[in-house]
């Protein structure tokens, strides 16, 4: 049994993991690169609001803080779509009124840190890890310019996309790795609350201005404001590089987002002063090194934010790890190797899903045929609740392993193409012949996927 | 114009590039991590002999040292195949008696270093680069434990698969990169010259003992010996991990390579004492940073050794760069950006070709149908010299861009499948009807590929 467990990173996943491990009796230390965000103002302007879904809530419940987070979470029951012609549309996420929940990343992180410390976790701030000796677990830190050495019995790298532990893995013989940046960057913008403190647009929705190759989104905050994010190409005709002057910025927004411009009095200031940030997807293999260390969350699988699954996937890593501790006690050799076997395919899959959902959000949702498909998916789910659950519902409202979800996509695409090619769904459903045909198609779909693992992601 | 050009790495590509740049009037410095291999014995036992082919010879000629290398190069006109049943087969490489040339990596490297120094290049040995500031080209070195700082006007990273310059690129925002290791490692073995100093097996051939999932190869040295390499899985039933004792090693070799065992008196010693090394394929994008620096050779595109193209591709990078200097003079912004545009697709393609050729060498060559195909390819090349050049010939005996070669593979596979499915080639060729049919198939193939760029790789 490791005497103590060390974690790199006091972000969302690192803090949650610390709580889980501490509650099981381990002494836990966290080393965090940044100062304590509860005491010092951290540079803002580059956060994309979080959308907590089922996998995230489950982990928060396990840590005993679901009730603390619920008051700062705003349910979003669907997508509110703001079309280029000024029209709008609404697409409900679930067939049973399910929601994903907008939460401030900073607030959630602060609460998790405090819960961790209250449970007895020690957090060392301003500790930037500069190297890990994988064989000995000797850690080197730069603490405000001073070098410091520590060692760990068992080490978790929860230190994000540019993880120091992952960097040490990548330098090791026979470690496979990739990093891929999107050709789009993002910039945070802001819709303030109304003069009376209310929400200027529908509160309980995720707002999207889909513009094919780019998009603007807005997520609600509890103070009545919305955190907006423009996802936009770095280079090209319509791009960050092309918007150089105030005139160019305003002309672009007035042409493409006139209704949003009216809501953003600080647009020009925000656009000019907020940083333009990049979006990375990473893979690495292996995820663990003997019984010494493992990667978790973004450090193992940094993904783009378009499915709102980054934190949810990282929290699910923690849930799975907790299940394995139930199963294997303190046999960390087995726990870490099972953790990787169970989670690595899902880490790869959620990265793919997130990339696919960017195309859906910025482009497909603007197509009436796509919205029709979403309605039919909902109908199918109600008619055949055992046989058909849409990809979106599996990702956001279930624990279906991401890898299983990926394997359902082609079969669902084929099924929906059959249904939509048959003609107008509502009209057809009035005929017995079509309902029989539909049942047969659903059976074929169900047979093609039913051998997959739809169990909870926590066990095989 | 940069006052001086600095190169990381005095390997094959770094030394050749230095000669080319020096001859154009630039002051050139090379920083090399290792000591001078001409003065100190470098740890042996992990070199795979080089096979110089047309792209390599062309670059050596440009550097003015082709005549110096020819005496230490042994032509290999084909593959000598040693089958599991003790039989052997021979597969000629070219239809016009072309060869690839076995050369000692160490000897070639030493000669290139000497030629570079004679041309006025300064080589600083024992200089391990520990970091590059991409914006300023400030370099940090560890020189036998002492830190040293230098700066470069223009910098080339010719420092191999684990390039320090590539590492600095990978840490930079929006640089895509991947590293992938083969599940096979390799170990150097040795067939000495006979008691009378002669070659114990056919001198002018590349010897292969194909065994499906693994293989042994042997390349001739000028002293009558052969450098052998076992390519073998790290893990599994037949693997490095499975051969733990002297008994297991001997039993394995006696069972699978009895004819080779008879030629290798030092087998057991070599197998136990020579290191087991891994094989990496890397990609990175971009390859250059403004007019400040660029990657070249393995630093830009480390590949597995199975097509014998690693050095040849790196040398071709130098040929292309030289052509661009002819074209753009000292406009290094354009030279580096054109260099990347022209070479990056070919760097990716040669990496793919090398992986594909591993399957060909260890598995396909053991199949009589494959050898039949190779014979037919040769016949087709003679009958239709304008229309059909085999993939192997394009890679090894031409300057066809690797990317073009990749794009011909599927069309050649389809053509050869048509021809072989028609029946016995020699019998069919006696009939007018088949010859007409064949002409039509060849035309179809030729039309499908003729829009591709078959020009020299040095210009677009």
mmCIF file of N, CA and C in Angstrom, chain A residues 58-130:
data_model
loop_
_atom_site.group_PDB
_atom_site.id
_atom_site.type_symbol
_atom_site.label_atom_id
_atom_site.label_comp_id
_atom_site.label_asym_id
_atom_site.label_seq_id
_atom_site.Cartn_x
_atom_site.Cartn_y
_atom_site.Cartn_z
ATOM 1 N N UNK A 58 -22.553 12.205 -11.391
ATOM 2 C CA UNK A 58 -22.330 10.950 -10.685
ATOM 3 C C UNK A 58 -21.051 11.006 -9.851
ATOM 4 N N UNK A 59 -20.005 11.572 -10.455
ATOM 5 C CA UNK A 59 -18.735 11.671 -9.741
ATOM 6 C C UNK A 59 -18.832 12.674 -8.592
ATOM 7 N N UNK A 60 -19.531 13.795 -8.832
ATOM 8 C CA UNK A 60 -19.683 14.799 -7.764
ATOM 9 C C UNK A 60 -20.472 14.212 -6.597
ATOM 10 N N UNK A 61 -21.457 13.382 -6.917
ATOM 11 C CA UNK A 61 -22.245 12.734 -5.863
ATOM 12 C C UNK A 61 -21.349 11.802 -5.047
ATOM 13 N N UNK A 62 -20.490 11.061 -5.752
ATOM 14 C CA UNK A 62 -19.594 10.142 -5.069
ATOM 15 C C UNK A 62 -18.676 10.899 -4.110
ATOM 16 N N UNK A 63 -18.272 12.113 -4.526
ATOM 17 C CA UNK A 63 -17.413 12.920 -3.666
ATOM 18 C C UNK A 63 -18.213 13.636 -2.586
ATOM 19 N N UNK A 64 -19.527 13.496 -2.633
ATOM 20 C CA UNK A 64 -20.366 14.082 -1.593
ATOM 21 C C UNK A 64 -20.597 15.573 -1.741
ATOM 22 N N UNK A 65 -20.427 16.121 -2.944
ATOM 23 C CA UNK A 65 -20.604 17.567 -3.080
ATOM 24 C C UNK A 65 -21.628 17.941 -4.154
ATOM 25 N N UNK A 66 -22.437 16.965 -4.560
ATOM 26 C CA UNK A 66 -23.446 17.274 -5.581
ATOM 27 C C UNK A 66 -24.362 18.410 -5.082
ATOM 28 N N UNK A 67 -24.783 18.305 -3.808
ATOM 29 C CA UNK A 67 -25.717 19.297 -3.265
ATOM 30 C C UNK A 67 -25.094 20.693 -3.200
ATOM 31 N N UNK A 68 -23.749 20.749 -3.056
ATOM 32 C CA UNK A 68 -23.094 22.054 -3.009
ATOM 33 C C UNK A 68 -23.041 22.715 -4.379
ATOM 34 N N UNK A 69 -23.002 21.908 -5.404
ATOM 35 C CA UNK A 69 -22.828 22.453 -6.759
ATOM 36 C C UNK A 69 -24.171 22.784 -7.399
ATOM 37 N N UNK A 70 -25.212 22.038 -7.039
ATOM 38 C CA UNK A 70 -26.511 22.245 -7.681
ATOM 39 C C UNK A 70 -26.978 23.709 -7.674
ATOM 40 N N UNK A 71 -26.787 24.446 -6.568
ATOM 41 C CA UNK A 71 -27.271 25.838 -6.567
ATOM 42 C C UNK A 71 -26.577 26.746 -7.588
ATOM 43 N N UNK A 72 -25.352 26.375 -8.026
ATOM 44 C CA UNK A 72 -24.668 27.253 -8.986
ATOM 45 C C UNK A 72 -24.768 26.700 -10.413
ATOM 46 N N UNK A 73 -25.630 25.697 -10.610
ATOM 47 C CA UNK A 73 -25.761 25.064 -11.931
ATOM 48 C C UNK A 73 -27.091 25.456 -12.569
ATOM 49 N N UNK A 74 -27.032 25.846 -13.846
ATOM 50 C CA UNK A 74 -28.253 26.224 -14.570
ATOM 51 C C UNK A 74 -28.564 25.158 -15.615
ATOM 52 N N UNK A 75 -29.760 24.527 -15.525
ATOM 53 C CA UNK A 75 -30.077 23.506 -16.515
ATOM 54 C C UNK A 75 -30.243 24.111 -17.904
ATOM 55 N N UNK A 76 -29.701 23.406 -18.906
ATOM 56 C CA UNK A 76 -29.921 23.796 -20.308
ATOM 57 C C UNK A 76 -30.615 22.608 -20.958
ATOM 58 N N UNK A 77 -31.894 22.805 -21.327
ATOM 59 C CA UNK A 77 -32.712 21.682 -21.809
ATOM 60 C C UNK A 77 -32.582 21.446 -23.307
ATOM 61 N N UNK A 78 -31.957 22.400 -23.984
ATOM 62 C CA UNK A 78 -31.799 22.217 -25.427
ATOM 63 C C UNK A 78 -30.938 23.304 -26.027
ATOM 64 N N UNK A 79 -30.810 23.230 -27.356
ATOM 65 C CA UNK A 79 -30.039 24.220 -28.099
ATOM 66 C C UNK A 79 -30.988 25.281 -28.631
ATOM 67 N N UNK A 80 -30.659 26.535 -28.374
ATOM 68 C CA UNK A 80 -31.385 27.630 -28.983
ATOM 69 C C UNK A 80 -30.537 28.121 -30.152
ATOM 70 N N UNK A 81 -31.084 27.975 -31.360
ATOM 71 C CA UNK A 81 -30.296 28.235 -32.562
ATOM 72 C C UNK A 81 -30.654 29.587 -33.158
ATOM 73 N N UNK A 82 -29.646 30.418 -33.384
ATOM 74 C CA UNK A 82 -29.845 31.761 -33.935
ATOM 75 C C UNK A 82 -29.324 31.757 -35.367
ATOM 76 N N UNK A 83 -30.270 31.727 -36.326
ATOM 77 C CA UNK A 83 -29.906 31.527 -37.722
ATOM 78 C C UNK A 83 -29.443 32.840 -38.374
ATOM 79 N N UNK A 84 -28.708 32.712 -39.489
ATOM 80 C CA UNK A 84 -28.183 33.920 -40.164
ATOM 81 C C UNK A 84 -29.295 34.861 -40.619
ATOM 82 N N UNK A 85 -30.477 34.338 -40.945
ATOM 83 C CA UNK A 85 -31.558 35.203 -41.433
ATOM 84 C C UNK A 85 -32.334 35.852 -40.289
ATOM 85 N N UNK A 86 -31.858 35.685 -39.051
ATOM 86 C CA UNK A 86 -32.539 36.305 -37.921
ATOM 87 C C UNK A 86 -33.598 35.410 -37.287
ATOM 88 N N UNK A 87 -33.936 34.326 -37.958
ATOM 89 C CA UNK A 87 -34.911 33.393 -37.377
ATOM 90 C C UNK A 87 -34.237 32.582 -36.280
ATOM 91 N N UNK A 88 -35.042 31.911 -35.486
ATOM 92 C CA UNK A 88 -34.442 31.056 -34.468
ATOM 93 C C UNK A 88 -35.149 29.705 -34.455
ATOM 94 N N UNK A 89 -34.508 28.752 -33.835
ATOM 95 C CA UNK A 89 -35.071 27.404 -33.753
ATOM 96 C C UNK A 89 -34.631 26.832 -32.416
ATOM 97 N N UNK A 90 -35.303 25.786 -31.994
ATOM 98 C CA UNK A 90 -34.970 25.191 -30.707
ATOM 99 C C UNK A 90 -34.907 23.678 -30.889
ATOM 100 N N UNK A 91 -33.887 23.084 -30.311
ATOM 101 C CA UNK A 91 -33.756 21.639 -30.421
ATOM 102 C C UNK A 91 -33.527 21.074 -29.025
ATOM 103 N N UNK A 92 -34.541 20.336 -28.555
ATOM 104 C CA UNK A 92 -34.490 19.796 -27.191
ATOM 105 C C UNK A 92 -33.445 18.680 -27.122
ATOM 106 N N UNK A 93 -32.685 18.605 -26.034
ATOM 107 C CA UNK A 93 -31.627 17.588 -25.926
ATOM 108 C C UNK A 93 -32.180 16.192 -25.686
ATOM 109 N N UNK A 94 -33.122 16.080 -24.735
ATOM 110 C CA UNK A 94 -33.546 14.737 -24.329
ATOM 111 C C UNK A 94 -35.017 14.530 -24.591
ATOM 112 N N UNK A 95 -35.443 13.281 -24.603
ATOM 113 C CA UNK A 95 -36.866 13.001 -24.805
ATOM 114 C C UNK A 95 -37.608 13.003 -23.475
ATOM 115 N N UNK A 96 -36.858 12.991 -22.363
ATOM 116 C CA UNK A 96 -37.479 12.957 -21.040
ATOM 117 C C UNK A 96 -37.148 14.218 -20.241
ATOM 118 N N UNK A 97 -36.989 15.333 -20.969
ATOM 119 C CA UNK A 97 -36.709 16.604 -20.313
ATOM 120 C C UNK A 97 -35.363 16.624 -19.570
ATOM 121 N N UNK A 98 -34.405 15.832 -20.031
ATOM 122 C CA UNK A 98 -33.081 15.882 -19.427
ATOM 123 C C UNK A 98 -32.395 17.193 -19.786
ATOM 124 N N UNK A 99 -31.402 17.557 -18.998
ATOM 125 C CA UNK A 99 -30.644 18.783 -19.267
ATOM 126 C C UNK A 99 -29.159 18.531 -19.040
ATOM 127 N N UNK A 100 -28.333 19.393 -19.646
ATOM 128 C CA UNK A 100 -26.944 19.525 -19.222
ATOM 129 C C UNK A 100 -26.888 20.836 -18.449
ATOM 130 N N UNK A 101 -25.890 20.996 -17.561
ATOM 131 C CA UNK A 101 -25.931 22.095 -16.589
ATOM 132 C C UNK A 101 -24.741 23.031 -16.738
ATOM 133 N N UNK A 102 -25.035 24.302 -16.987
ATOM 134 C CA UNK A 102 -23.984 25.314 -17.108
ATOM 135 C C UNK A 102 -23.441 25.667 -15.722
ATOM 136 N N UNK A 103 -22.136 25.522 -15.553
ATOM 137 C CA UNK A 103 -21.490 25.812 -14.273
ATOM 138 C C UNK A 103 -20.215 26.606 -14.555
ATOM 139 N N UNK A 104 -19.914 27.565 -13.697
ATOM 140 C CA UNK A 104 -18.663 28.317 -13.810
ATOM 141 C C UNK A 104 -17.498 27.411 -13.436
ATOM 142 N N UNK A 105 -16.532 27.311 -14.359
ATOM 143 C CA UNK A 105 -15.359 26.469 -14.089
ATOM 144 C C UNK A 105 -14.653 26.915 -12.815
ATOM 145 N N UNK A 106 -14.468 28.210 -12.668
ATOM 146 C CA UNK A 106 -13.737 28.726 -11.514
ATOM 147 C C UNK A 106 -14.438 28.388 -10.205
ATOM 148 N N UNK A 107 -15.757 28.624 -10.151
ATOM 149 C CA UNK A 107 -16.505 28.347 -8.923
ATOM 150 C C UNK A 107 -16.429 26.875 -8.557
ATOM 151 N N UNK A 108 -16.638 26.019 -9.546
ATOM 152 C CA UNK A 108 -16.598 24.573 -9.282
ATOM 153 C C UNK A 108 -15.217 24.162 -8.777
ATOM 154 N N UNK A 109 -14.186 24.699 -9.430
ATOM 155 C CA UNK A 109 -12.827 24.336 -9.037
ATOM 156 C C UNK A 109 -12.525 24.787 -7.610
ATOM 157 N N UNK A 110 -12.947 26.015 -7.268
ATOM 158 C CA UNK A 110 -12.706 26.519 -5.910
ATOM 159 C C UNK A 110 -13.394 25.633 -4.870
ATOM 160 N N UNK A 111 -14.644 25.276 -5.145
ATOM 161 C CA UNK A 111 -15.369 24.425 -4.192
ATOM 162 C C UNK A 111 -14.682 23.068 -4.033
ATOM 163 N N UNK A 112 -14.240 22.503 -5.169
ATOM 164 C CA UNK A 112 -13.572 21.197 -5.084
ATOM 165 C C UNK A 112 -12.281 21.275 -4.273
ATOM 166 N N UNK A 113 -11.531 22.350 -4.446
ATOM 167 C CA UNK A 113 -10.297 22.531 -3.655
ATOM 168 C C UNK A 113 -10.618 22.603 -2.159
ATOM 169 N N UNK A 114 -11.647 23.364 -1.841
ATOM 170 C CA UNK A 114 -11.998 23.539 -0.429
ATOM 171 C C UNK A 114 -12.475 22.221 0.176
ATOM 172 N N UNK A 115 -13.294 21.495 -0.572
ATOM 173 C CA UNK A 115 -13.731 20.176 -0.101
ATOM 174 C C UNK A 115 -12.524 19.268 0.118
ATOM 175 N N UNK A 116 -11.585 19.317 -0.820
ATOM 176 C CA UNK A 116 -10.392 18.472 -0.695
ATOM 177 C C UNK A 116 -9.613 18.827 0.572
ATOM 178 N N UNK A 117 -9.402 20.122 0.796
ATOM 179 C CA UNK A 117 -8.648 20.529 1.984
ATOM 180 C C UNK A 117 -9.399 20.166 3.264
ATOM 181 N N UNK A 118 -10.709 20.335 3.244
ATOM 182 C CA UNK A 118 -11.502 19.971 4.424
ATOM 183 C C UNK A 118 -11.400 18.466 4.716
ATOM 184 N N UNK A 119 -11.209 17.679 3.650
ATOM 185 C CA UNK A 119 -11.066 16.233 3.848
ATOM 186 C C UNK A 119 -9.664 15.858 4.312
ATOM 187 N N UNK A 120 -8.732 16.858 4.311
ATOM 188 C CA UNK A 120 -7.381 16.569 4.799
ATOM 189 C C UNK A 120 -6.325 16.491 3.720
ATOM 190 N N UNK A 121 -6.682 16.900 2.508
ATOM 191 C CA UNK A 121 -5.694 16.917 1.414
ATOM 192 C C UNK A 121 -4.810 18.156 1.564
ATOM 193 N N UNK A 122 -3.497 17.983 1.357
ATOM 194 C CA UNK A 122 -2.583 19.133 1.359
ATOM 195 C C UNK A 122 -2.380 19.622 -0.070
ATOM 196 N N UNK A 123 -2.627 20.906 -0.312
ATOM 197 C CA UNK A 123 -2.384 21.461 -1.646
ATOM 198 C C UNK A 123 -1.198 22.421 -1.588
ATOM 199 N N UNK A 124 -0.196 22.164 -2.423
ATOM 200 C CA UNK A 124 0.987 23.033 -2.519
ATOM 201 C C UNK A 124 0.872 23.855 -3.794
ATOM 202 N N UNK A 125 0.636 25.159 -3.647
ATOM 203 C CA UNK A 125 0.469 26.024 -4.810
ATOM 204 C C UNK A 125 1.824 26.530 -5.312
ATOM 205 N N UNK A 126 1.803 27.129 -6.488
ATOM 206 C CA UNK A 126 3.015 27.694 -7.105
ATOM 207 C C UNK A 126 4.105 26.639 -7.275
ATOM 208 N N UNK A 127 3.724 25.390 -7.391
ATOM 209 C CA UNK A 127 4.675 24.299 -7.613
ATOM 210 C C UNK A 127 4.566 23.834 -9.069
ATOM 211 N N UNK A 128 5.488 24.321 -9.893
ATOM 212 C CA UNK A 128 5.492 23.909 -11.299
ATOM 213 C C UNK A 128 6.419 22.700 -11.458
ATOM 214 N N UNK A 129 5.861 21.580 -11.837
ATOM 215 C CA UNK A 129 6.663 20.363 -11.991
ATOM 216 C C UNK A 129 7.511 20.483 -13.254
ATOM 217 N N UNK A 130 8.836 20.277 -13.094
ATOM 218 C CA UNK A 130 9.736 20.412 -14.244
ATOM 219 C C UNK A 130 10.275 19.058 -14.698
#
